[in-house]
CSV table of N, CA and C in Angstrom, one decimal:
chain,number,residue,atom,x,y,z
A,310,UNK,N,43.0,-48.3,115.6
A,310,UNK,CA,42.0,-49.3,115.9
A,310,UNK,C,42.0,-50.4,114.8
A,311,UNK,N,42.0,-51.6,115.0
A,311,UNK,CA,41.9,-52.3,114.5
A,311,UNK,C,40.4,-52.7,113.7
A,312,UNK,N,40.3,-53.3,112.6
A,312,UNK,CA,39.1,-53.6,112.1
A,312,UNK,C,39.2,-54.9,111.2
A,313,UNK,N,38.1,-55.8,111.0
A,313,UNK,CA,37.9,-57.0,109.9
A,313,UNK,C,36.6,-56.2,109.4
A,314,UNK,N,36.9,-56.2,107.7
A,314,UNK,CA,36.1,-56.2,107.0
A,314,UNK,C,35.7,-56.9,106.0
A,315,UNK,N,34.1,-57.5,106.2
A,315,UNK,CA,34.2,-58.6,105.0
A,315,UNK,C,33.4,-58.1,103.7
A,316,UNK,N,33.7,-58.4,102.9
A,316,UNK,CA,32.8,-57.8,101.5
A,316,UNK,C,32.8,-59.0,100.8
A,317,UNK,N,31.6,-58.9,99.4
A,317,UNK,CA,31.5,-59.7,98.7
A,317,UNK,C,30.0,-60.9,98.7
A,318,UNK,N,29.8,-60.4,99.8
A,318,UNK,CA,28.1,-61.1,100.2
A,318,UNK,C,27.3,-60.9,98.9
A,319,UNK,N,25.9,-61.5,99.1
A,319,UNK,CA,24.9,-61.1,98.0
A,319,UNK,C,24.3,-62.0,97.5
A,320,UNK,N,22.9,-61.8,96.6
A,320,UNK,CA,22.5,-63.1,96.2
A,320,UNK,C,23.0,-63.6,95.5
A,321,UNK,N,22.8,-64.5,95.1
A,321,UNK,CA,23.1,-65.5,93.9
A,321,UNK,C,22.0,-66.5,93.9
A,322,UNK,N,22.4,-67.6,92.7
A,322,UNK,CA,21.3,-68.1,92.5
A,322,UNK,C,22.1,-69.6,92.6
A,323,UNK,N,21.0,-70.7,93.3
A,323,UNK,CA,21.8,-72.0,93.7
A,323,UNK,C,22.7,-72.6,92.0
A,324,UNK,N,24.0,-73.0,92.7
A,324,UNK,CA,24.9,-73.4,91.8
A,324,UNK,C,25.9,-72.5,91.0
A,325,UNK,N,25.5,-70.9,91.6
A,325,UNK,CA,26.4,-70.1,91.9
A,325,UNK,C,27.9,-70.5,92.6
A,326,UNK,N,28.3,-68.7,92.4
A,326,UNK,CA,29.7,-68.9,92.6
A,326,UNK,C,30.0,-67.7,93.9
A,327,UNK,N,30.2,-67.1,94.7
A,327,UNK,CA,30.8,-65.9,95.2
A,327,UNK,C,32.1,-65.9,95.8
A,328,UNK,N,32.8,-65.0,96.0
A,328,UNK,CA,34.2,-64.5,96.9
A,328,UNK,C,33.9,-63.8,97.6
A,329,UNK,N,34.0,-64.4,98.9
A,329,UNK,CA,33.8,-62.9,100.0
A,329,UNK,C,35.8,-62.7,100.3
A,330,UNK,N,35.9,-61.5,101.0
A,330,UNK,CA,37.0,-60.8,101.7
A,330,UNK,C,36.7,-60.4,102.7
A,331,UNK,N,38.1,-60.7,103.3
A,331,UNK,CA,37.8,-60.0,104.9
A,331,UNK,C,39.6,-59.6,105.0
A,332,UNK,N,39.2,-58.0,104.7
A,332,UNK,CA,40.5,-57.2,105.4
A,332,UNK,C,40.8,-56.8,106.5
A,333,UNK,N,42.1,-57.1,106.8
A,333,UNK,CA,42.2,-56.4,108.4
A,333,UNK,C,43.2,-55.6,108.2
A,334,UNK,N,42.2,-54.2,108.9
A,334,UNK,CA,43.1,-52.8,109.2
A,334,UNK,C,43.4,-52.9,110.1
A,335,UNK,N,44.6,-51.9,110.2
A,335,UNK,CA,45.5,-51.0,111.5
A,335,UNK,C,46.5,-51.6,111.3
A,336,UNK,N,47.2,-50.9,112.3
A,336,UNK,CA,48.8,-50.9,113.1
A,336,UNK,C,49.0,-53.0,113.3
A,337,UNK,N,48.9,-53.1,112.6
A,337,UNK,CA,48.8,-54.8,112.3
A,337,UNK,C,50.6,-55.5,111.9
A,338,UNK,N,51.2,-55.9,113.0
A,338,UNK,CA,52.3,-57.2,112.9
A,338,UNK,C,52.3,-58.2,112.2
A,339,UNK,N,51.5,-58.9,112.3
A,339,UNK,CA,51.1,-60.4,112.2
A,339,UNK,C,49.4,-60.8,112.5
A,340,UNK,N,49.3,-61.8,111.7
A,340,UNK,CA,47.9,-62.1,112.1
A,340,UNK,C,48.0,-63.7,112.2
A,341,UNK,N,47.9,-64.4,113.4
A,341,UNK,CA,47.7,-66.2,113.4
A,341,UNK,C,47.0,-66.6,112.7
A,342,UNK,N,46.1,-67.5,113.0
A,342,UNK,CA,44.8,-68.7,112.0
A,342,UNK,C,43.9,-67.3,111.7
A,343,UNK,N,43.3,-67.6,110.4
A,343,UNK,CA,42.1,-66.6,110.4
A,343,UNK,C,41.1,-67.6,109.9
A,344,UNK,N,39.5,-67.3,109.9
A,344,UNK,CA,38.7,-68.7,109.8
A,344,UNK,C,37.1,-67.9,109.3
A,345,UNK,N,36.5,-68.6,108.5
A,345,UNK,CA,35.4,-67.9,108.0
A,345,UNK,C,34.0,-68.9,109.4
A,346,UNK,N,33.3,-68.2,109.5
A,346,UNK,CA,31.7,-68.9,110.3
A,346,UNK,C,31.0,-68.2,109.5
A,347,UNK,N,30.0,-69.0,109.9
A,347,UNK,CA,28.3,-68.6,109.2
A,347,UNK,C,27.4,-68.8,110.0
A,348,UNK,N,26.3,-68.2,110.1
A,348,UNK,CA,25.1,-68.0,110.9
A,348,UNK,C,23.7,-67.8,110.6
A,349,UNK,N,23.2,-69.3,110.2
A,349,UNK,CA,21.9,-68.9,109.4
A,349,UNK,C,21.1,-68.4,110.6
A,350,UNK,N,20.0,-68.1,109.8
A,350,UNK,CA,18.8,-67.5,111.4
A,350,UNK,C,18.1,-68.7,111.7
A,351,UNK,N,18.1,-68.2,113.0
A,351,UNK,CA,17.7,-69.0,114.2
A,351,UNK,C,18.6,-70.2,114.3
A,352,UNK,N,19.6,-70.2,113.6
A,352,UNK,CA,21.0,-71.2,114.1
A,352,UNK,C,22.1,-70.8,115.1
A,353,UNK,N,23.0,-71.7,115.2
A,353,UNK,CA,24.5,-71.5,115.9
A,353,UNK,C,25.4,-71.1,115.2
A,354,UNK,N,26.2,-69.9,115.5
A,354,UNK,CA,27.1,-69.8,114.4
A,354,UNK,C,27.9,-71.4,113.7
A,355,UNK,N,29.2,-71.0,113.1
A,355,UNK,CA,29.7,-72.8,112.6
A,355,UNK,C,30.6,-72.3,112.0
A,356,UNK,N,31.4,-73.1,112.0
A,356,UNK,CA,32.7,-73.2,111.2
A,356,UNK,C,32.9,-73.8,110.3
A,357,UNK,N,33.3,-72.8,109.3
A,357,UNK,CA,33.3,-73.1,108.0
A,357,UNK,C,34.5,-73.5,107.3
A,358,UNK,N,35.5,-72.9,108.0
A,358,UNK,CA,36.8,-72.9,106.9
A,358,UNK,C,38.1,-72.7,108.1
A,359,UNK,N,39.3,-72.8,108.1
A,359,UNK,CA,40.0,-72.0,108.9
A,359,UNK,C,41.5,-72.5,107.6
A,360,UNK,N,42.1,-71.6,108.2
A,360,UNK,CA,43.7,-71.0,107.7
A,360,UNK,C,44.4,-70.5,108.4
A,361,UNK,N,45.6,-71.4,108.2
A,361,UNK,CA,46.9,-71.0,109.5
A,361,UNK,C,47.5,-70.3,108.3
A,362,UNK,N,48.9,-69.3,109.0
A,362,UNK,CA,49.7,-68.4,108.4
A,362,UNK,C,50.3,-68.9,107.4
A,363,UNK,N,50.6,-70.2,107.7
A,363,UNK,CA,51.5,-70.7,106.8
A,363,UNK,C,50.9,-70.9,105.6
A,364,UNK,N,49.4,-71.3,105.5
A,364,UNK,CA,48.5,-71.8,104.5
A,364,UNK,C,48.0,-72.7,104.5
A,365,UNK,N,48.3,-74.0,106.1
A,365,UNK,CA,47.1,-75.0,106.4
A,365,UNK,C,45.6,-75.0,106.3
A,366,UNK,N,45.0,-75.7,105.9
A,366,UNK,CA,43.4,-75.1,105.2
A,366,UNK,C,42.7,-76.6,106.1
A,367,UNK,N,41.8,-76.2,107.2
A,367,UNK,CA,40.9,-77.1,107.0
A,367,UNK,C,38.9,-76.8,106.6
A,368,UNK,N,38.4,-77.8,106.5
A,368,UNK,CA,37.2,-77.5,106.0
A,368,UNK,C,36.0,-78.1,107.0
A,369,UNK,N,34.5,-77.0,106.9
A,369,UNK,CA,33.4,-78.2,107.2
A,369,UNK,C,32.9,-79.1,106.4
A,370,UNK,N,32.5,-80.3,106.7
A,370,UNK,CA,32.6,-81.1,105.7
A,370,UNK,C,31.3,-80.6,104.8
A,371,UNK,N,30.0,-79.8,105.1
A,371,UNK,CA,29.2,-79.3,104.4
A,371,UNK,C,29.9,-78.4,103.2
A,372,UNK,N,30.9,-78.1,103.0
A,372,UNK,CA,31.5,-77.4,102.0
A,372,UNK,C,32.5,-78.0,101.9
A,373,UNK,N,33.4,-79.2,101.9
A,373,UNK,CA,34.5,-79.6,101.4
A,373,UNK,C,34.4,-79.8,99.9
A,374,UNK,N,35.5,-79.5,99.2
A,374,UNK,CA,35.0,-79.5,97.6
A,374,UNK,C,34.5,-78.5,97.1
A,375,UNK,N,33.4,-77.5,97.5
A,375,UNK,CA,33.2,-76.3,97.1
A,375,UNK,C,33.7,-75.3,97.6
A,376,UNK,N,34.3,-75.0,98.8
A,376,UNK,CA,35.0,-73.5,99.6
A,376,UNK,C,35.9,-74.0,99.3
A,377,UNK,N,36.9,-72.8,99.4
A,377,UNK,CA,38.5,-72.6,98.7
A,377,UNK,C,38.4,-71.2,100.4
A,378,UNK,N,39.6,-71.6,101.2
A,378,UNK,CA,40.1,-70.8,101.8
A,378,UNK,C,41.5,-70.2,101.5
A,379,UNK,N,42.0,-68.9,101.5
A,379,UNK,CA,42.9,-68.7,100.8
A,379,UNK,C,43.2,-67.4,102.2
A,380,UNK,N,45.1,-66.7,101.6
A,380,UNK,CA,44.9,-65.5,102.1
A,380,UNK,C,46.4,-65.2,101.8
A,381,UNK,N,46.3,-64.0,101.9
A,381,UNK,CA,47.8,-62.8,101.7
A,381,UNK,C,47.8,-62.2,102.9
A,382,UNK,N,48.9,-62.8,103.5
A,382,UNK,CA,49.5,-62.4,104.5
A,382,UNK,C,49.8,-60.9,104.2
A,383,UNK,N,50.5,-60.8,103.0
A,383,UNK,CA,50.9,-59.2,102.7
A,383,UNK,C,49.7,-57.7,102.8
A,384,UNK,N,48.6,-58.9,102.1
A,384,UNK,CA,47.7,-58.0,102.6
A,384,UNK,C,46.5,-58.0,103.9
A,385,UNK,N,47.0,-58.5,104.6
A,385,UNK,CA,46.5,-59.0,106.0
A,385,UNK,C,44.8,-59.4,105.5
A,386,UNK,N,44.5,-60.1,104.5
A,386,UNK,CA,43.5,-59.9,103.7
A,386,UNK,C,43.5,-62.0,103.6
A,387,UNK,N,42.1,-62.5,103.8
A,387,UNK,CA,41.4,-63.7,104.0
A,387,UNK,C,40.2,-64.2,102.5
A,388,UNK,N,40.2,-64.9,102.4
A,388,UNK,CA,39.6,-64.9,101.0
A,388,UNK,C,38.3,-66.1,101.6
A,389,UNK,N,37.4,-66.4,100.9
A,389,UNK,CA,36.7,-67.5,101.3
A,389,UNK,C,36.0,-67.7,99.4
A,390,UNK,N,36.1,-68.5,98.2
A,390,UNK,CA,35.7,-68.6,97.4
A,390,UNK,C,35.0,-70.1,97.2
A,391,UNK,N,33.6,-69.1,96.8
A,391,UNK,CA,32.1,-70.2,97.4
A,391,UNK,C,31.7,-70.7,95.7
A,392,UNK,N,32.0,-71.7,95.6
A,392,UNK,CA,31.3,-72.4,94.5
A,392,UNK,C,29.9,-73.5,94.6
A,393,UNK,N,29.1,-73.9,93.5
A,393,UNK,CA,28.3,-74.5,93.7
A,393,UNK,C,27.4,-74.6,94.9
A,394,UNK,N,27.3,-73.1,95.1
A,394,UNK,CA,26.4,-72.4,96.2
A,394,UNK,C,24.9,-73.0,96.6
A,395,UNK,N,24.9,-73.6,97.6
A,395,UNK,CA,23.5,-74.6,97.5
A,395,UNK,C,22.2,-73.5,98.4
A,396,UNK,N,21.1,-73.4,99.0
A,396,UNK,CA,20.2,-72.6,99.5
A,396,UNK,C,20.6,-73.0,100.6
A,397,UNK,N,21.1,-74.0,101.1
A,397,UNK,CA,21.5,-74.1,102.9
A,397,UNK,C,23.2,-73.4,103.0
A,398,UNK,N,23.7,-72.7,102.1
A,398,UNK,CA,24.6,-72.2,102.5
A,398,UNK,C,24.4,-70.7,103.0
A,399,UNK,N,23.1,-70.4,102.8
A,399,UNK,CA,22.4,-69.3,102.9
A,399,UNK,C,22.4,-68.5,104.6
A,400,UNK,N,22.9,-67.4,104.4
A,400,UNK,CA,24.3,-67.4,106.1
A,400,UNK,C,24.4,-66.1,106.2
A,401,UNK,N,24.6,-65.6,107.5
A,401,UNK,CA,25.7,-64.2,107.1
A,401,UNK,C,27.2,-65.1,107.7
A,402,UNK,N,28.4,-64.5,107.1
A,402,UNK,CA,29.5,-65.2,107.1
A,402,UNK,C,30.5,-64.2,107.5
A,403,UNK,N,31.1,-64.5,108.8
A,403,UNK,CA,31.9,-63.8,109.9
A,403,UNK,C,33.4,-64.2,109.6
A,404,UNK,N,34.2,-63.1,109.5
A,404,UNK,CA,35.4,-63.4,109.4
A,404,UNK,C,36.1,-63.7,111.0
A,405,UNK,N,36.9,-64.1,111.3
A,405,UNK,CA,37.3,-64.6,112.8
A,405,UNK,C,39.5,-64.4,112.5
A,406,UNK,N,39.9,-63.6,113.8
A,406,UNK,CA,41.4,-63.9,113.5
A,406,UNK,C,41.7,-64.4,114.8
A,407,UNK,N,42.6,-65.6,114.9
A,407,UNK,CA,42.8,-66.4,116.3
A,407,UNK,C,43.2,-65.3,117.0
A,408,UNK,N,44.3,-64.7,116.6
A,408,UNK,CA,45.2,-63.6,117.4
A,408,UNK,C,45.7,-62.4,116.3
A,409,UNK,N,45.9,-61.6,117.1
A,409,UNK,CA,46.2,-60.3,116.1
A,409,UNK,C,47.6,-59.7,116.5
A,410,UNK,N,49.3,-59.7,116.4
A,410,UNK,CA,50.0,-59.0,116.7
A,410,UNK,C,50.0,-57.7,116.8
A,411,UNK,N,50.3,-56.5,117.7
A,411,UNK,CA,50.4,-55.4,116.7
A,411,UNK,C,51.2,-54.9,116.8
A,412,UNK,N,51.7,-53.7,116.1
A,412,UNK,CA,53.2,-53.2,115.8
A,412,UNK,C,53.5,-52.5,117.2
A,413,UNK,N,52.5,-52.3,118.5
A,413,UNK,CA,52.6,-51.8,119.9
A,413,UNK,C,52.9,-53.2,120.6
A,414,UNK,N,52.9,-54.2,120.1
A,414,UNK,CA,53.2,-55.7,121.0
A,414,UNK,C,51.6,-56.0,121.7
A,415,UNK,N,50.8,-55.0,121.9
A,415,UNK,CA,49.6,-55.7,121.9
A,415,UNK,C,49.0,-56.2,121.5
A,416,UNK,N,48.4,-57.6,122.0
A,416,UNK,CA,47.9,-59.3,121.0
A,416,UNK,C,46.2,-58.8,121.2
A,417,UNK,N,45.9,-59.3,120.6
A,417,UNK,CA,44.4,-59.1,120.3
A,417,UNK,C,43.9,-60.6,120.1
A,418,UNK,N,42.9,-60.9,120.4
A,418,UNK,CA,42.4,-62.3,120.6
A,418,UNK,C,41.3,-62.3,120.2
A,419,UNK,N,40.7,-63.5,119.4
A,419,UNK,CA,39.4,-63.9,118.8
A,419,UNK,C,38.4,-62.8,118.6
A,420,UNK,N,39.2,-62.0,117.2
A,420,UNK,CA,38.6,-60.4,117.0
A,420,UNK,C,37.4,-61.4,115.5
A,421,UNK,N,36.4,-60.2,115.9
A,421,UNK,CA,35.3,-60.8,114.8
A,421,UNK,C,35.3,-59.9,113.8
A,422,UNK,N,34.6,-59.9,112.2
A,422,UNK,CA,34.3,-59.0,111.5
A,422,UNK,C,33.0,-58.5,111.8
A,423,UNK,N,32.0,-57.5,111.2
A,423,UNK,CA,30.7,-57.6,110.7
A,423,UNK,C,29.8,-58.5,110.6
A,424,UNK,N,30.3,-59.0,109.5
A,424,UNK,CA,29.4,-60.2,108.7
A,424,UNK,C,29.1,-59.8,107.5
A,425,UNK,N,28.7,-60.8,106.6
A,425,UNK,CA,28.2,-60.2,105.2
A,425,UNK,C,27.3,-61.0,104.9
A,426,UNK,N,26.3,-61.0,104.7
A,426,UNK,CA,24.7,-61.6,104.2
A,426,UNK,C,25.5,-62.2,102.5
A,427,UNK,N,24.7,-63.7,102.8
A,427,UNK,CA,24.8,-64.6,101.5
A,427,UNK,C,23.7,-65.1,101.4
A,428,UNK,N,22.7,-64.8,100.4
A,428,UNK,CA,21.6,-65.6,100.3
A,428,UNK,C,21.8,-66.1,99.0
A,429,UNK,N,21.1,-67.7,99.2
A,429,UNK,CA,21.0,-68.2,98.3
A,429,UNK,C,19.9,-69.0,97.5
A,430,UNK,N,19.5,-68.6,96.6
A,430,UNK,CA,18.1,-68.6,96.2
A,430,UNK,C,18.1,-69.9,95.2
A,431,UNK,N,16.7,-71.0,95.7
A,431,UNK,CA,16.6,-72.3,94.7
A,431,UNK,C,16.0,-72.0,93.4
C-alpha cells in the first residue's frame, strides 16, 4: 500500500522558519509532479508550491521568495522549506503526487497525504 507522509508541522512564531516532509512509501517506480496545498479553516484548499521530477519549481505568489520546494527522487521524499512564516500562512499543508508509478505497472493518480498543522502565531 502506498502512503504520503508529511511531518514537520508545528508552531512557530511569525518570521519563523519550518521544513515540512512528505515521504512516499511502498512498492514505488516513479513518482511525476509532487506539490504542497494548504487549507486554512473555513477556506479552499490552494496551491502552494509544485515540482516536476526533473526539478521544475513553480510557486504561489503568497509565498514566492519565502517557500523553497525541493525533493529526492531517491528518496521518493518532497521537501517544502518555510521561511519568514507570516500568521496567514497558518494551514494544514497536504502533500499531493500528480501520478504514482508502481513496481506492478499500476499508476496511481492524484494520491493525497494527511496533512500537517502549521500555526503561525503574531
Amino acid at each position: 500500500q502506498v502512503q504520503l507522509v508529511e511531518s514537520g508541522g508545528g508552531l512557530v512564531q511569525a518570521g519563523g522558519s519550518l521544513r515540512l516532509s512528505c515521504a512516499a512509501s511502498g512498492s514505488i517506480f516513479s513518482i511525476n509532479a509532487m506539490a504542497w496545498y494548504r487549507q486554512a479553516l473555513g477556506k479552499q484548499r490552494q496551491l502552494v508550491a509544485t515540482i516536476t521530477t526533473p526539478g521544475s519549481t513553480n510557486y504561489a505568489d503568497s509565498v514566492k521568495g519565502r517557500f523553497t520546494i525541493s525533493r529526492d527522487n531517491a528518496k521518493n521524499t518532497v521537501y517544502l522549506q518555510m521561511n519568514n512564516l507570516k500568521p496567514d500562512d497558518t494551514a494544514v499543508y497536504y502533500c499531493n503526487a500528480d501520478s504514482i508509478l508502481l513496481h506492478s505497472r499500476r499508476l496511481l493518480t492524484d494520491y493525497w497525504g494527511q496533512g500537517t498543522q502549521v500555526t503561525v502565531s503574531s
